[in-house]
Short mmCIF file of C-alpha atoms and ligand atoms in Angstrom, two decimals:
data_model
loop_
_atom_site.label_atom_id
_atom_site.label_comp_id
_atom_site.label_asym_id
_atom_site.label_seq_id
_atom_site.Cartn_x
_atom_site.Cartn_y
_atom_site.Cartn_z
CA UNK A 1 101.00 116.26 -118.13
CA UNK A 2 100.16 112.62 -117.62
CA UNK A 3 98.90 110.77 -120.70
CA UNK A 4 95.27 109.69 -120.73
CA UNK A 5 94.75 105.93 -120.85
CA UNK A 6 92.69 104.89 -123.83
CA UNK A 7 93.15 101.15 -123.65
CA UNK A 8 91.87 99.62 -120.43
CA UNK A 9 93.34 96.21 -119.62
CA UNK A 10 92.69 96.14 -115.87
CA UNK A 11 89.26 94.48 -115.74
CA UNK A 12 90.29 92.33 -112.76
CA UNK A 13 90.63 95.53 -110.72
CA UNK A 14 87.22 96.79 -111.75
CA UNK A 15 84.89 97.00 -114.74
CA UNK A 16 82.87 99.86 -116.21
CA UNK A 17 79.21 99.74 -115.23
CA UNK A 18 77.09 98.53 -118.15
CA UNK A 19 74.79 101.36 -119.38
CA UNK A 20 71.82 98.99 -119.12
CA UNK A 21 72.75 98.47 -115.45
CA UNK A 22 72.93 102.23 -114.88
CA UNK A 23 69.51 102.48 -116.56
CA UNK A 24 67.79 100.07 -114.16
CA UNK A 25 69.54 101.56 -111.10
CA UNK A 26 68.66 105.19 -111.79
CA UNK A 27 64.98 105.22 -110.66
CA UNK A 28 65.98 103.75 -107.29
CA UNK A 29 67.95 106.85 -106.28
CA UNK A 30 65.26 109.53 -106.37
CA UNK A 31 61.93 108.18 -107.65
CA UNK A 32 61.65 104.74 -106.06
CA UNK A 33 63.79 105.69 -103.09
CA UNK A 34 61.99 103.67 -100.40
CA UNK A 35 63.68 101.76 -97.60
CA UNK A 36 63.22 98.06 -98.38
CA UNK A 37 62.35 97.44 -94.71
CA UNK A 38 59.48 99.96 -94.62
CA UNK A 39 55.96 98.58 -94.73
CA UNK A 40 54.36 101.29 -96.88
CA UNK A 41 54.17 101.26 -100.68
CA UNK A 42 57.57 102.96 -101.14
CA UNK A 43 59.17 100.26 -99.02
CA UNK A 44 57.31 97.46 -100.76
CA UNK A 45 58.47 98.68 -104.14
CA UNK A 46 62.09 98.74 -102.94
CA UNK A 47 61.75 95.31 -101.36
CA UNK A 48 60.34 93.85 -104.56
CA UNK A 49 63.32 95.25 -106.47
CA UNK A 50 65.76 93.74 -103.96
CA UNK A 51 64.04 90.34 -104.19
CA UNK A 52 64.07 90.47 -107.99
CA UNK A 53 67.81 91.13 -107.88
CA UNK A 54 68.27 88.28 -105.42
CA UNK A 55 66.63 85.94 -107.92
CA UNK A 56 68.85 87.24 -110.74
CA UNK A 57 72.02 86.65 -108.70
CA UNK A 58 70.81 83.26 -107.46
CA UNK A 59 69.94 82.18 -110.98
CA UNK A 60 73.55 82.75 -112.10
CA UNK A 61 74.69 80.29 -109.41
CA UNK A 62 71.79 77.80 -109.77
CA UNK A 63 70.80 78.30 -106.16
CA UNK A 64 67.59 79.24 -104.35
CA UNK A 65 67.24 83.02 -103.85
CA UNK A 66 67.05 82.48 -100.07
CA UNK A 67 70.72 81.40 -100.13
CA UNK A 68 71.98 84.80 -101.33
CA UNK A 69 72.91 87.46 -98.75
CA UNK A 70 73.60 90.96 -100.09
CA UNK A 71 76.69 92.64 -98.64
CA UNK A 72 78.71 95.77 -99.35
CA UNK A 73 81.56 94.06 -101.25
CA UNK A 74 83.58 90.95 -101.93
CA UNK A 75 85.73 92.03 -99.00
CA UNK A 76 82.77 92.01 -96.62
CA UNK A 77 81.56 88.65 -97.95
CA UNK A 78 85.00 87.14 -97.33
CA UNK A 79 85.24 88.66 -93.85
CA UNK A 80 81.79 87.32 -93.03
CA UNK A 81 82.63 83.85 -94.32
CA UNK A 82 85.81 83.61 -92.25
CA UNK A 83 84.85 85.38 -89.04
CA UNK A 84 81.20 84.33 -89.18
CA UNK A 85 82.05 80.62 -89.51
CA UNK A 86 84.80 80.78 -86.90
CA UNK A 87 82.45 82.42 -84.39
CA UNK A 88 79.54 80.12 -85.15
CA UNK A 89 81.65 76.94 -84.98
CA UNK A 90 84.00 77.87 -82.15
CA UNK A 91 82.60 75.26 -79.77
CA UNK A 92 83.31 72.51 -82.26
CA UNK A 93 86.87 73.51 -83.19
CA UNK A 94 89.32 76.31 -83.89
CA UNK A 95 91.26 75.26 -86.98
CA UNK A 96 91.02 76.93 -90.40
CA UNK A 97 92.64 75.66 -93.61
CA UNK A 98 93.33 78.08 -96.44
CA UNK A 99 95.84 78.58 -99.26
CA UNK A 100 98.92 80.77 -99.35
CA UNK A 101 97.55 82.74 -102.33
CA UNK A 102 94.23 84.03 -100.99
CA UNK A 103 93.14 87.64 -101.43
CA UNK A 104 93.91 89.83 -98.41
CA UNK A 105 90.20 89.95 -97.56
CA UNK A 106 90.43 86.23 -96.68
CA UNK A 107 94.05 86.18 -95.54
CA UNK A 108 93.85 89.05 -93.06
CA UNK A 109 90.61 87.98 -91.34
CA UNK A 110 92.26 84.58 -90.82
CA UNK A 111 95.31 86.27 -89.27
CA UNK A 112 92.89 88.25 -87.09
CA UNK A 113 91.17 85.06 -85.94
CA UNK A 114 94.60 83.62 -85.15
CA UNK A 115 95.19 86.54 -82.82
CA UNK A 116 91.93 85.61 -81.10
CA UNK A 117 93.20 82.08 -80.48
CA UNK A 118 92.22 80.24 -83.68
CA UNK A 119 94.74 78.11 -85.51
CA UNK A 120 95.37 78.23 -89.28
CA UNK A 121 97.17 76.14 -91.89
CA UNK A 122 98.23 77.90 -95.10
CA UNK A 123 98.56 75.37 -97.91
CA UNK A 124 101.35 75.97 -100.42
CA UNK A 125 100.74 75.97 -104.17
CA UNK A 126 102.76 74.40 -106.98
CA UNK A 127 104.64 76.46 -109.59
CA UNK A 128 101.42 76.97 -111.54
CA UNK A 129 99.78 78.43 -108.43
CA UNK A 130 97.59 75.35 -107.96
CA UNK A 131 96.51 73.90 -104.61
CA UNK A 132 96.77 70.10 -104.37
CA UNK A 133 93.52 68.86 -102.76
CA UNK A 134 95.49 66.04 -101.13
CA UNK A 135 97.46 68.67 -99.17
CA UNK A 136 94.13 69.94 -97.87
CA UNK A 137 93.11 66.42 -96.87
CA UNK A 138 96.38 65.96 -94.97
CA UNK A 139 95.90 69.24 -93.11
CA UNK A 140 92.43 68.32 -91.77
CA UNK A 141 92.29 67.75 -88.01
CA UNK A 142 89.32 66.93 -85.74
CA UNK A 143 89.31 70.65 -84.89
CA UNK A 144 89.03 71.93 -88.49
CA UNK A 145 85.89 74.08 -88.92
CA UNK A 146 86.55 75.88 -92.20
CA UNK A 147 88.34 75.33 -95.51
CA UNK A 148 88.62 78.50 -97.60
CA UNK A 149 90.21 78.40 -101.06
CA UNK A 150 89.61 80.91 -103.84
CA UNK A 151 88.09 79.88 -107.20
CA UNK A 152 90.58 81.83 -109.34
CA UNK A 153 93.51 83.93 -108.27
CA UNK A 154 93.11 87.64 -108.97
CA UNK A 155 96.77 88.15 -109.81
CA UNK A 156 97.90 85.24 -111.98
CA UNK A 157 94.53 83.72 -112.83
CA UNK A 158 94.96 80.04 -111.90
CA UNK A 159 91.65 78.24 -111.39
CA UNK A 160 91.63 75.96 -108.34
CA UNK A 161 90.13 72.44 -108.09
CA UNK A 162 87.27 73.62 -105.89
CA UNK A 163 85.05 70.61 -106.59
CA UNK A 164 87.71 68.25 -105.22
CA UNK A 165 88.45 70.55 -102.26
CA UNK A 166 84.74 70.85 -101.46
CA UNK A 167 84.38 67.07 -101.65
CA UNK A 168 87.09 66.65 -99.01
CA UNK A 169 85.34 69.23 -96.83
CA UNK A 170 82.05 67.31 -97.20
CA UNK A 171 83.70 63.99 -96.32
CA UNK A 172 84.81 65.55 -93.02
CA UNK A 173 81.67 67.63 -92.45
CA UNK A 174 83.68 70.86 -92.60
CA UNK A 175 82.34 74.15 -93.94
CA UNK A 176 83.84 75.05 -97.34
CA UNK A 177 84.11 78.66 -98.49
CA UNK A 178 85.19 79.76 -101.97
CA UNK A 179 86.10 83.34 -102.91
CA UNK A 180 84.47 83.58 -106.35
CA UNK A 181 84.98 87.31 -106.80
CA UNK A 182 87.04 86.84 -109.98
CA UNK A 183 84.87 84.10 -111.49
CA UNK A 184 81.25 85.01 -110.70
CA UNK A 185 79.73 86.17 -113.98
CA UNK A 186 82.76 84.96 -115.93
CA UNK A 187 82.77 81.19 -115.47
CA UNK A 188 79.76 78.89 -115.07
CA UNK A 189 78.99 78.25 -111.38
CA UNK A 190 76.47 75.64 -110.33
CA UNK A 191 75.89 75.57 -106.58
CA UNK A 192 73.41 72.71 -106.98
CA UNK A 193 76.37 70.50 -107.90
CA UNK A 194 79.33 72.11 -106.13
CA UNK A 195 80.05 70.79 -102.62
CA UNK A 196 80.58 74.35 -101.37
CA UNK A 197 78.72 76.01 -98.47
CA UNK A 198 79.77 79.65 -98.76
CA UNK A 199 80.86 81.72 -101.77
CA UNK A 200 81.74 85.39 -102.18
CA UNK A 201 80.82 87.63 -105.12
CA UNK A 202 81.33 91.29 -106.02
CA UNK A 203 79.21 93.33 -108.44
CA UNK A 204 81.95 95.63 -109.74
CA UNK A 205 83.89 92.74 -111.29
CA UNK A 206 81.00 91.96 -113.66
CA UNK A 207 80.02 95.38 -115.00
CA UNK A 208 77.89 96.21 -111.95
CA UNK A 209 78.34 99.00 -109.40
CA UNK A 210 81.05 99.24 -106.76
CA UNK A 211 80.14 98.77 -103.12
CA UNK A 212 77.78 95.79 -103.58
CA UNK A 213 78.59 92.15 -102.99
CA UNK A 214 76.96 88.82 -102.35
CA UNK A 215 77.55 85.91 -100.04
CA UNK A 216 76.08 82.58 -101.05
CA UNK A 217 75.25 80.63 -97.88
CA UNK A 218 73.87 77.13 -98.35
CA UNK A 219 70.75 76.46 -96.26
CA UNK A 220 71.79 75.11 -92.85
CA UNK A 221 75.31 76.62 -92.93
CA UNK A 222 76.11 78.04 -89.51
CA UNK A 223 77.38 81.58 -89.77
CA UNK A 224 77.42 84.31 -87.15
CA UNK A 225 76.45 87.73 -88.57
CA UNK A 226 79.32 90.21 -88.57
CA UNK A 227 77.31 93.40 -89.14
CA UNK A 228 74.85 93.65 -86.27
CA UNK A 229 72.07 96.09 -85.52
CA UNK A 230 69.11 95.23 -87.74
CA UNK A 231 66.98 92.34 -89.00
CA UNK A 232 67.77 92.77 -92.73
CA UNK A 233 68.77 89.78 -94.85
CA UNK A 234 66.88 87.49 -92.46
CA UNK A 235 69.04 88.62 -89.56
CA UNK A 236 72.18 87.53 -91.39
CA UNK A 237 73.45 91.03 -92.30
CA UNK A 238 72.16 94.23 -90.73
CA UNK A 239 72.02 97.67 -92.41
CA UNK A 240 69.62 99.43 -94.75
CA UNK A 241 69.71 97.85 -98.19
CA UNK A 242 71.66 99.63 -100.92
CA UNK A 243 68.67 99.31 -103.23
CA UNK A 244 70.11 100.93 -106.42
CA UNK A 245 73.35 98.97 -105.98
CA UNK A 246 71.55 95.68 -105.43
CA UNK A 247 69.27 96.29 -108.42
CA UNK A 248 72.37 96.99 -110.52
CA UNK A 249 74.06 93.83 -109.25
CA UNK A 250 71.02 91.77 -110.26
CA UNK A 251 70.93 93.24 -113.77
CA UNK A 252 74.69 92.76 -114.18
CA UNK A 253 74.26 89.10 -113.20
CA UNK A 254 71.44 88.68 -115.71
CA UNK A 255 73.50 90.24 -118.52
CA UNK A 256 76.51 88.09 -117.58
CA UNK A 257 74.45 84.92 -117.85
CA UNK A 258 73.44 85.87 -121.40
CA UNK A 259 76.92 86.89 -122.56
CA UNK A 260 79.27 84.63 -120.61
CA UNK A 261 79.68 81.90 -123.19
CA UNK A 262 80.47 84.21 -126.09
CA UNK A 263 82.63 86.52 -123.97
CA UNK A 264 84.76 83.69 -122.58
CA UNK A 265 85.47 82.39 -126.07
CA UNK A 266 86.63 85.77 -127.38
CA UNK A 267 88.64 86.59 -124.22
CA UNK A 268 90.52 83.32 -124.52
CA UNK A 269 91.39 84.13 -128.12
CA UNK A 270 92.66 87.62 -127.19
CA UNK A 271 94.55 86.28 -124.19
CA UNK A 272 96.34 83.66 -126.27
CA UNK A 273 97.12 86.22 -128.98
CA UNK A 274 98.70 88.50 -126.35
CA UNK A 275 100.74 85.65 -124.87
CA UNK A 276 101.99 84.56 -128.31
CA UNK A 277 102.87 88.12 -129.33
CA UNK A 278 104.80 88.90 -126.16
CA UNK A 279 106.57 85.55 -126.22
CA UNK A 280 107.70 86.14 -129.79
CA UNK A 281 109.06 89.65 -129.32
CA UNK A 282 110.06 90.05 -125.70
CA UNK A 283 112.09 87.08 -124.51
CA UNK A 284 113.15 86.40 -121.84
CA UNK A 285 109.65 86.67 -120.42
CA UNK A 286 107.96 84.39 -117.93
CA UNK A 287 104.24 83.69 -118.08
CA UNK A 288 102.82 83.04 -114.63
CA UNK A 289 99.92 80.89 -113.52
CA UNK A 290 98.54 77.71 -115.06
CA UNK A 291 98.83 77.56 -118.88
CA UNK A 292 95.34 76.12 -119.39
CA UNK A 293 93.39 76.27 -116.11
CA UNK A 294 93.33 80.05 -115.94
CA UNK A 295 90.91 82.96 -116.14
CA UNK A 296 89.97 83.58 -119.78
CA UNK A 297 91.10 87.23 -119.68
CA UNK A 298 94.23 87.02 -117.52
CA UNK A 299 97.84 87.35 -118.69
CA UNK A 300 100.46 87.68 -115.95
CA UNK A 301 104.10 88.12 -116.86
CA UNK A 302 107.46 88.66 -115.18
CA UNK A 303 110.22 90.24 -117.21
CA UNK A 304 113.59 89.51 -115.56
CA UNK A 305 115.52 92.65 -114.68
CA UNK A 306 112.85 95.09 -115.86
CA UNK A 307 110.95 96.92 -113.07
CA UNK A 308 107.16 96.59 -113.28
CA UNK A 309 106.56 100.25 -112.43
CA UNK A 310 108.76 101.40 -115.35
CA UNK A 311 106.94 99.10 -117.77
CA UNK A 312 103.66 100.37 -116.34
CA UNK A 313 104.53 104.02 -116.85
CA UNK A 314 105.87 103.30 -120.36
CA UNK A 315 102.54 101.66 -121.19
CA UNK A 316 100.60 104.55 -119.61
CA UNK A 317 102.49 107.00 -121.82
CA UNK A 318 101.16 104.99 -124.74
CA UNK A 319 97.62 105.11 -123.42
CA UNK A 320 97.55 101.56 -122.04
CA UNK A 321 96.32 100.83 -118.50
CA UNK A 322 97.17 97.54 -116.80
CA UNK A 323 98.47 96.71 -113.35
CA UNK A 324 101.69 95.77 -111.61
CA UNK A 325 100.68 92.66 -109.70
CA UNK A 326 97.30 93.24 -108.11
CA UNK A 327 95.45 96.57 -108.00
CA UNK A 328 94.15 95.60 -104.57
CA UNK A 329 97.73 95.93 -103.36
CA UNK A 330 98.61 98.92 -105.50
CA UNK A 331 101.11 101.15 -103.81
CA UNK A 332 102.74 97.93 -102.78
CA UNK A 333 104.84 97.52 -105.92
CA UNK A 334 107.38 95.46 -103.96
CA UNK A 335 107.34 91.72 -103.79
CA UNK A 336 103.89 90.33 -103.38
CA UNK A 337 103.02 87.68 -100.80
CA UNK A 338 101.04 85.87 -103.44
CA UNK A 339 103.77 85.88 -106.08
CA UNK A 340 106.29 84.72 -103.48
CA UNK A 341 104.00 81.79 -102.73
CA UNK A 342 104.13 81.00 -106.44
CA UNK A 343 107.91 80.80 -106.19
CA UNK A 344 108.54 84.16 -107.84
CA UNK A 345 111.37 85.73 -105.90
CA UNK A 346 111.33 89.28 -104.47
CA UNK A 347 113.05 90.93 -107.45
CA UNK A 348 111.17 89.04 -110.14
CA UNK A 349 107.86 89.73 -108.37
CA UNK A 350 108.62 93.43 -108.79
CA UNK A 351 109.21 92.79 -112.51
CA UNK A 352 105.62 91.67 -113.02
CA UNK A 353 102.62 92.98 -114.91
CA UNK A 354 99.02 91.83 -115.00
CA UNK A 355 96.84 92.35 -118.05
CA UNK A 356 93.19 91.57 -117.51
CA UNK A 357 91.01 91.73 -120.60
CA UNK A 358 87.27 92.27 -120.64
CA UNK A 359 84.03 92.97 -122.46
CA UNK A 360 85.28 96.02 -124.35
CA UNK A 361 88.71 94.69 -125.31
CA UNK A 362 89.25 94.78 -129.08
CA UNK A 363 91.80 92.88 -131.16
CA UNK A 364 93.54 96.17 -131.99
CA UNK A 365 94.09 96.78 -128.24
CA UNK A 366 95.99 93.53 -128.03
CA UNK A 367 98.00 94.34 -131.15
CA UNK A 368 98.88 97.73 -129.68
CA UNK A 369 100.31 96.09 -126.52
CA UNK A 370 102.26 93.61 -128.64
CA UNK A 371 103.59 96.57 -130.60
CA UNK A 372 104.45 98.81 -127.70
CA UNK A 373 105.58 96.66 -124.75
CA UNK A 374 108.52 94.84 -126.39
CA UNK A 375 109.88 98.25 -127.48
CA UNK A 376 109.53 99.64 -123.93
CA UNK A 377 111.26 96.57 -122.50
CA UNK A 378 114.06 96.78 -125.08
CA UNK A 379 114.65 100.42 -124.22
CA UNK A 380 114.73 99.68 -120.48
CA UNK A 381 117.11 96.75 -121.03
CA UNK A 382 119.38 98.85 -123.25
CA UNK A 383 119.43 101.64 -120.65
CA UNK A 384 120.33 99.19 -117.92
CA UNK A 385 123.10 97.63 -120.00
CA UNK A 386 124.42 101.09 -120.85
CA UNK A 387 124.47 102.03 -117.17
CA UNK A 388 126.31 98.81 -116.28
CA UNK A 389 129.12 99.54 -118.79
N1 PLP B 401 88.55 88.63 -103.63
C1 PLP B 401 89.22 88.70 -104.79
C2 PLP B 401 89.77 87.46 -105.41
C3 PLP B 401 89.39 89.94 -105.42
O1 PLP B 401 90.05 90.01 -106.58
C4 PLP B 401 88.86 91.10 -104.81
C5 PLP B 401 89.09 92.44 -105.41
O2 PLP B 401 89.88 92.60 -106.30
C6 PLP B 401 88.15 90.95 -103.61
C7 PLP B 401 88.02 89.70 -103.04
C8 PLP B 401 87.53 92.14 -102.93
O3 PLP B 401 86.34 92.52 -103.57
P1 PLP B 401 85.76 94.01 -103.38
O4 PLP B 401 86.58 94.90 -104.25
O5 PLP B 401 84.32 93.92 -103.82
O6 PLP B 401 85.87 94.33 -101.94
#
């Protein structure tokens, strides 16, 4: 029988819904079940709840509530940003600039737009996984209509210079989109200062429910709706509102704003403790991503010669859940496009693990990993050496 995981270190894949969030969502399933578009009292009640949540989400980004569009996910927000901008701006130009390390929900819509005749430049990253804004500047052409670069990478955690990238976009009057799915609710975001026009969020990465997302769209940003067939969200995204989900997203955003500062500080401490412990007892081990400009809870390692899936199952047998690369590409334990872009070769990419720490991580969880993983790696190395003899 498979061992039950007791230590969850995969918060970048998803987070448990906060009980307080569940509490505020519950009435909107069966008691206050109205359709937010209906004009009677049931509908009005639902609409008020949606608008309250919009304010909660907007407040976490320092933006007016009218600039938040509710969607079904980070994936939908990213699809809307890419396809919606391309369609709305197609008479002005057909060129999109992005990075080589974007999440598939940005990368694949861009490939799709290429098939439709758009042109795209994929900017390489350095060995820390960082985009150089000057490379973006050099890639701009008179036909560029969109620059899309993620805030922090979901696999190896590097935080990108989005202020500088947005500034370049502004200088050239180009729409700038940032995938903030891994940072919204975890790092401070101030849209009143950031030169960014579109940003994607997802509730389930910040202790909210799955299946709810947000797209920040600065007033005046031209974006063609992708989901058609209704007037919801001011005609920017059709479909009946997921009222309980949206209410939960709002509450999760409110809780995040209260806890972010304290949580970031403790996550950084745990992250650094894990890095130190693994470095001490498990060499050779490579730590991926930027050493300082990285998500507070992310540790991404490659262990030369030791397959990620074997380390993963060894950890699972010890009750520890983490991920090999990115959970979004689980099943794809082979070399990852994103790790390749970071300069991690096919084999080494398959020797990688991602730990993502979160709100319920305790110091003893970290100590347990430091205890268990070096022993698993030693055993796998010994086995391999034995087989080679
Ligand atoms: N963008 C990034 C950076 C992500 O990490 C993810 C999910 O892991 C997504 C987008 C997709 O978000 P969702 O799961 O809400 O579709």
